[in-house]
PDB file of C-alpha atoms in Angstrom:
ATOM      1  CA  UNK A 211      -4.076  -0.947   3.769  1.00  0.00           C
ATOM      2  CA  UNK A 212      -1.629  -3.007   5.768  1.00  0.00           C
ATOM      3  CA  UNK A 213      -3.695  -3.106   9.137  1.00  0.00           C
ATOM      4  CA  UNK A 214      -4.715  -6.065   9.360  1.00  0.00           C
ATOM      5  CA  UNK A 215      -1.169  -7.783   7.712  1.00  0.00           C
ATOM      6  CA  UNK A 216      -0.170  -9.550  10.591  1.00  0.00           C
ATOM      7  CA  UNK A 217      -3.424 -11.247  11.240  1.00  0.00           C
ATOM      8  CA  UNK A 218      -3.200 -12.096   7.564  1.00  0.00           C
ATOM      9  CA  UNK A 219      -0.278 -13.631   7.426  1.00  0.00           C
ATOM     10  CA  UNK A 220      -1.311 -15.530  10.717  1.00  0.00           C
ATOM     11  CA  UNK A 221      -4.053 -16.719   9.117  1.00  0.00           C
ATOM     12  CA  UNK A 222      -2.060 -17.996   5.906  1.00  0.00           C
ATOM     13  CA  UNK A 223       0.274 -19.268   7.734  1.00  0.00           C
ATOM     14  CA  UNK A 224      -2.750 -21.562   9.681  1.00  0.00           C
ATOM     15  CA  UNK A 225      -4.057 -22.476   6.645  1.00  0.00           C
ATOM     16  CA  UNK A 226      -0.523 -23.827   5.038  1.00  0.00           C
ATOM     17  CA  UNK A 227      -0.409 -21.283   2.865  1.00  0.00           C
ATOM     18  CA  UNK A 228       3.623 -20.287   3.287  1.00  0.00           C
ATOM     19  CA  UNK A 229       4.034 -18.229  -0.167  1.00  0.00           C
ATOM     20  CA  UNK A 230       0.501 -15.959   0.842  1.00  0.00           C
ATOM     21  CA  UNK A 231       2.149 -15.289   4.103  1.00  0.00           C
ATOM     22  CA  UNK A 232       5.614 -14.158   3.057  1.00  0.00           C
ATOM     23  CA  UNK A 233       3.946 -12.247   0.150  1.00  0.00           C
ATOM     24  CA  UNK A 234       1.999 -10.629   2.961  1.00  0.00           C
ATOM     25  CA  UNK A 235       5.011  -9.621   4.792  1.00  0.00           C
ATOM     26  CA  UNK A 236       6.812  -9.012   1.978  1.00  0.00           C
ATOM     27  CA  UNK A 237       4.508  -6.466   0.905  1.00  0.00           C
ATOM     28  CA  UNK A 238       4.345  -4.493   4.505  1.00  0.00           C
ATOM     29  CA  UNK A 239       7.916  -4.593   4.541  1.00  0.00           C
ATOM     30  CA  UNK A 240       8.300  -2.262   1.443  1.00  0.00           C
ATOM     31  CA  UNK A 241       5.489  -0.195   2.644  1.00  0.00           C
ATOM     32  CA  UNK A 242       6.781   0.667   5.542  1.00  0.00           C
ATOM     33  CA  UNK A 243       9.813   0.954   4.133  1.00  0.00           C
ATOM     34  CA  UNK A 244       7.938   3.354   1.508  1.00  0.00           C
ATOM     35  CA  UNK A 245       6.670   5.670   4.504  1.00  0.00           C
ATOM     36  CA  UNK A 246      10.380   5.006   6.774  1.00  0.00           C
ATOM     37  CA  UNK A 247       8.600   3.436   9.682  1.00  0.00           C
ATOM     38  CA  UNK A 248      11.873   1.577  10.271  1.00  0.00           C
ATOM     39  CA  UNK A 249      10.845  -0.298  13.090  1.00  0.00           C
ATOM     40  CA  UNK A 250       8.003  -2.310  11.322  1.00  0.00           C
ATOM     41  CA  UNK A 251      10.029  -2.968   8.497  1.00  0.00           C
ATOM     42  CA  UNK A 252      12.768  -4.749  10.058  1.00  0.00           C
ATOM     43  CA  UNK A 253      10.099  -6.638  12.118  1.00  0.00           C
ATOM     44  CA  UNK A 254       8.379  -7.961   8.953  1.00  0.00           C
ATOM     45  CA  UNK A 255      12.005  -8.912   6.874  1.00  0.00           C
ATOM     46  CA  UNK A 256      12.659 -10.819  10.372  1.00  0.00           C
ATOM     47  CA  UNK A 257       9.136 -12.265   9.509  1.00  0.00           C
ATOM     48  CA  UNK A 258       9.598 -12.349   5.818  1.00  0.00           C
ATOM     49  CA  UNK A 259      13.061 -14.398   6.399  1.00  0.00           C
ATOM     50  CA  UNK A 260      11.688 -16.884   8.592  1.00  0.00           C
ATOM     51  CA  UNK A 261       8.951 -17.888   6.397  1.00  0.00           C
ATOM     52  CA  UNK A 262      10.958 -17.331   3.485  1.00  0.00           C
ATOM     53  CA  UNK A 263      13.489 -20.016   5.320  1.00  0.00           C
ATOM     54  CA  UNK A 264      10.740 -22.429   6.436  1.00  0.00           C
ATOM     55  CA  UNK A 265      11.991 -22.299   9.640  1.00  0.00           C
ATOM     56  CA  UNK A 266       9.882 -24.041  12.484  1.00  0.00           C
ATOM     57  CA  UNK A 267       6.421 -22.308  12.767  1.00  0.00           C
ATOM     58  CA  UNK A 268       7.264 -21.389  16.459  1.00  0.00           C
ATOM     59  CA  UNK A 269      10.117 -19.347  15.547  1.00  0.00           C
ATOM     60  CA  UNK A 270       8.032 -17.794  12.963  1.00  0.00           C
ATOM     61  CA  UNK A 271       5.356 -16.893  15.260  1.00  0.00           C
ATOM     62  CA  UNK A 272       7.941 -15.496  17.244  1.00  0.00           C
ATOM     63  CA  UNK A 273       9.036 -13.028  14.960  1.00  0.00           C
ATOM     64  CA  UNK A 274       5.357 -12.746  13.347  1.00  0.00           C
ATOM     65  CA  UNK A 275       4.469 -11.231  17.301  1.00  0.00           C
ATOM     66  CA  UNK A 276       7.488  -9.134  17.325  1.00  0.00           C
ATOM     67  CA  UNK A 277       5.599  -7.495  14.574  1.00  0.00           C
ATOM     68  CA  UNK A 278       2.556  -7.029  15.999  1.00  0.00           C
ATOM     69  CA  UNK A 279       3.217  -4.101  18.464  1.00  0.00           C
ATOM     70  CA  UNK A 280       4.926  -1.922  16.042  1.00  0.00           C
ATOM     71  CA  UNK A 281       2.651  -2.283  13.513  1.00  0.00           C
ATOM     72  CA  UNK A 282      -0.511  -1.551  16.192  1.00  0.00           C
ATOM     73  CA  UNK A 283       1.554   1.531  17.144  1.00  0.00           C
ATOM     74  CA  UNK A 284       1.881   3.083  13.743  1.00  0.00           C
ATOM     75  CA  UNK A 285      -1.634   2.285  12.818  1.00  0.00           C
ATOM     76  CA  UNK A 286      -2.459   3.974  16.040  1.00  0.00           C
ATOM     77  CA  UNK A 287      -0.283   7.081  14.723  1.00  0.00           C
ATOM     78  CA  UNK A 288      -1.100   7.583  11.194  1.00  0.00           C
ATOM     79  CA  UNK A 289      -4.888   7.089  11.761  1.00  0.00           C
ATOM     80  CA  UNK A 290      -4.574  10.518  13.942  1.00  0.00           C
ATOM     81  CA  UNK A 291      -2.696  12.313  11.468  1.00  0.00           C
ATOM     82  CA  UNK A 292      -4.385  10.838   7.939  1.00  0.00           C
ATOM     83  CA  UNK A 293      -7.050  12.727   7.182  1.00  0.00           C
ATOM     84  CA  UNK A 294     -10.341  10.597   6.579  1.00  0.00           C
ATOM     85  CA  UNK A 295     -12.048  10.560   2.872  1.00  0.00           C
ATOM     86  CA  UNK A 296     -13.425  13.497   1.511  1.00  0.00           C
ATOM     87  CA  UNK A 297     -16.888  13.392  -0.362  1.00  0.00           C
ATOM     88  CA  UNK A 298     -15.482  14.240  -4.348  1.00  0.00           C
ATOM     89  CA  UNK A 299     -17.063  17.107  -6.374  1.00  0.00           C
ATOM     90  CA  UNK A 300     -17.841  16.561  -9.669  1.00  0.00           C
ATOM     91  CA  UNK A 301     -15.338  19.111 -11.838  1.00  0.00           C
ATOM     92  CA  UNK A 302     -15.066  20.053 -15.355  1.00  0.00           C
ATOM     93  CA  UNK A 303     -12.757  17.991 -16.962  1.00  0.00           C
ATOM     94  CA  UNK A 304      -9.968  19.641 -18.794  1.00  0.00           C
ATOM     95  CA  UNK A 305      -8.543  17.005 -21.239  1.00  0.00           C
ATOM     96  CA  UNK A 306      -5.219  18.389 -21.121  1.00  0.00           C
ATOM     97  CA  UNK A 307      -5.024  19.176 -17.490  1.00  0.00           C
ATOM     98  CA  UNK A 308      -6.391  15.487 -16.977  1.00  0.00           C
ATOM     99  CA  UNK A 309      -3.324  14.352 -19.345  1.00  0.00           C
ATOM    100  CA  UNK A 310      -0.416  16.016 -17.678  1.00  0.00           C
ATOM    101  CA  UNK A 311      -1.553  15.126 -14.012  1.00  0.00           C
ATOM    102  CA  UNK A 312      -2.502  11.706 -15.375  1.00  0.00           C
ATOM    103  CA  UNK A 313       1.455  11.520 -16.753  1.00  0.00           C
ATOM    104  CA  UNK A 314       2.875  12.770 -13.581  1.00  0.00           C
ATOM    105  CA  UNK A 315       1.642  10.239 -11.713  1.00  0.00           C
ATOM    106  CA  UNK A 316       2.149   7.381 -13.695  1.00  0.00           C
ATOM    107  CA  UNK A 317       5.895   8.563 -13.304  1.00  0.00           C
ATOM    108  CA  UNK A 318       5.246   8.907  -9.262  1.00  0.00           C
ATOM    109  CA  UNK A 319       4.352   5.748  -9.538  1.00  0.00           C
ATOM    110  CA  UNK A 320       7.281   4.103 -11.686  1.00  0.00           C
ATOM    111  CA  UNK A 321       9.914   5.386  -9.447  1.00  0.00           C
ATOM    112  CA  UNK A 322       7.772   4.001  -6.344  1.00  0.00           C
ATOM    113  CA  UNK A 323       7.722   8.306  -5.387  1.00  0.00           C
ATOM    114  CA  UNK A 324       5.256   8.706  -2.244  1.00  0.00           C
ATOM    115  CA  UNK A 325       4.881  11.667  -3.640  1.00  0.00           C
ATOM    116  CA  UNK A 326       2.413  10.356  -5.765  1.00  0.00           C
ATOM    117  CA  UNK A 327      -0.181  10.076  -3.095  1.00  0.00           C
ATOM    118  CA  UNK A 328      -0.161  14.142  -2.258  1.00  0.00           C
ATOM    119  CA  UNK A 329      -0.448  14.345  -6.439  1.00  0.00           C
ATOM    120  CA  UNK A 330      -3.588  12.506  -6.337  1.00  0.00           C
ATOM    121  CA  UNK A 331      -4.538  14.169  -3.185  1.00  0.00           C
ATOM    122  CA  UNK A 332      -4.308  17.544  -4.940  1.00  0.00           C
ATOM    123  CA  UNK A 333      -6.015  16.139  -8.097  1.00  0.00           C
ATOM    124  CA  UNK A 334      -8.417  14.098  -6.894  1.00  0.00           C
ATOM    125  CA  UNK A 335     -11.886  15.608  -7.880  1.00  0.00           C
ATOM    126  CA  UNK A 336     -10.223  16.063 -11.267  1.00  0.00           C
ATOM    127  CA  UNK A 337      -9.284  12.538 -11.647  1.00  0.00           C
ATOM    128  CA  UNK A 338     -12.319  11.509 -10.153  1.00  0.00           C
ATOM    129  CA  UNK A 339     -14.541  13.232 -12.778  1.00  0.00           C
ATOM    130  CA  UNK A 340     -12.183  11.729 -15.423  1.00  0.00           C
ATOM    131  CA  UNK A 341     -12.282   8.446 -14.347  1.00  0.00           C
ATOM    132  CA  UNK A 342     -14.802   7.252 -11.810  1.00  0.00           C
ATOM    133  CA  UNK A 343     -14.884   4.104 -12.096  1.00  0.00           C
ATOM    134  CA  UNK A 344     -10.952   3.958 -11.423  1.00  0.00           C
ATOM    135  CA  UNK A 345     -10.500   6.486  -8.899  1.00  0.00           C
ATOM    136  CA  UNK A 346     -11.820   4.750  -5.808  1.00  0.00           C
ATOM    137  CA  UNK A 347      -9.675   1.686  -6.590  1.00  0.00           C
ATOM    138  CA  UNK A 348      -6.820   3.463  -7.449  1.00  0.00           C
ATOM    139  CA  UNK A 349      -6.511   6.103  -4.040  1.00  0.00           C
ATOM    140  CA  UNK A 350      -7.206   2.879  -2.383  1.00  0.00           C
ATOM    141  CA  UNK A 351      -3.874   1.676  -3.592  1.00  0.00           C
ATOM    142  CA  UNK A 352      -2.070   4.655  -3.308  1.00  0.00           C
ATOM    143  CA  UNK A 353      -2.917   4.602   0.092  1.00  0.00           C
ATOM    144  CA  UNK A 354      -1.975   1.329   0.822  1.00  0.00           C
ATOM    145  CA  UNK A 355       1.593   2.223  -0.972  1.00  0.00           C
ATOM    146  CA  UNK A 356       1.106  -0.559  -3.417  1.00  0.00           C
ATOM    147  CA  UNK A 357       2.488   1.534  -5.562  1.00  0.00           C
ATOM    148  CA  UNK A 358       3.159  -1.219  -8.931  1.00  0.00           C
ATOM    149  CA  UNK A 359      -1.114  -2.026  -8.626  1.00  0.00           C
ATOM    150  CA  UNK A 360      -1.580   1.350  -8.978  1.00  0.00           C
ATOM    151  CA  UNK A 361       0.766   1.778 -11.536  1.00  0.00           C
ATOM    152  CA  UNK A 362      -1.037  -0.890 -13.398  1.00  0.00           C
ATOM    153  CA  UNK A 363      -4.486   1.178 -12.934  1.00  0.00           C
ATOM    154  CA  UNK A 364      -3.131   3.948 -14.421  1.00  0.00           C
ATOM    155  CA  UNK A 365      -1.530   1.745 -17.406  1.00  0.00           C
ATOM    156  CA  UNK A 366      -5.525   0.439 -17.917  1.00  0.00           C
ATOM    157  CA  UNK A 367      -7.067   3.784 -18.493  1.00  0.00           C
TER     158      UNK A 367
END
């Protein structure tokens, strides 16, 4: 979910937009932090600070393409290892089974626990049988690490 981030935040930053941008970094900053790909975060707080700091937009740029070949690299790197989306099969759906998987990872989630993402991974035709119309969005935010939209998914249901 944080592919494109730095071309994001390039583009905010060309369009004025100073608080989209640093939310942008901001937000792969803790997700890499999430995962421990050390090297992009401290590549995006250098970002984050110098946006955060108005600081002249060449020295931003500057650290904004200091970012960019880490953050190509682990793209590269996780896109080998993740494994791409599985079709879901319908399941029977087991109220209470639905419930205690459904309370685990709201708790994942609270604590900001990546484990939350191998929950939903195990769980997923389940979940997707007892919510369908929530599922898609929600594994797409688990995968992305945002972690407190997610949270707020779950919360809705």
């Amino acid at each position: 979910g944080q592919k494109d981030a730095a071309e994001q935040t390039f583009a905010a930053l060309n369009a004025d937009d100073w608080q989209t941008a640093e939310r942008i970094v901001h937000t792969l900053k803790g997700v890499s932090g999430n995962i421990g790909a050390n090297t992009v975060q401290k590549c995006a707080e250098g970002a984050e600070m110098a946006i955060r700091e108005r600081r002249p937009r060449a020295d931003v740029d500057v650290q904004l393409a200091a970012l960019v070949g880490p953050l190509k690299h682990l793209i590269s790197q996780l896109e080998v290892v993740v494994p791409a989306e599985q079709e879901r099969q319908p399941v029977p759906v087991d109220p209470a089974a639905v419930k205690r998987v459904w309370d685990r990872l709201q708790a994942l989630l609270a604590e900001d626990d990546t484990a939350a993402g191998a929950l939903l991974s195990q769980h997923a035709d389940l979940l997707n049988s007892a919510y369908p119309n929530q599922f898609g969005e929600l594994e797409s935010l688990i995968r992305a690490c945002d972690f407190e939209a997610a949270l707020a998914v779950v919360r809705r249901c």
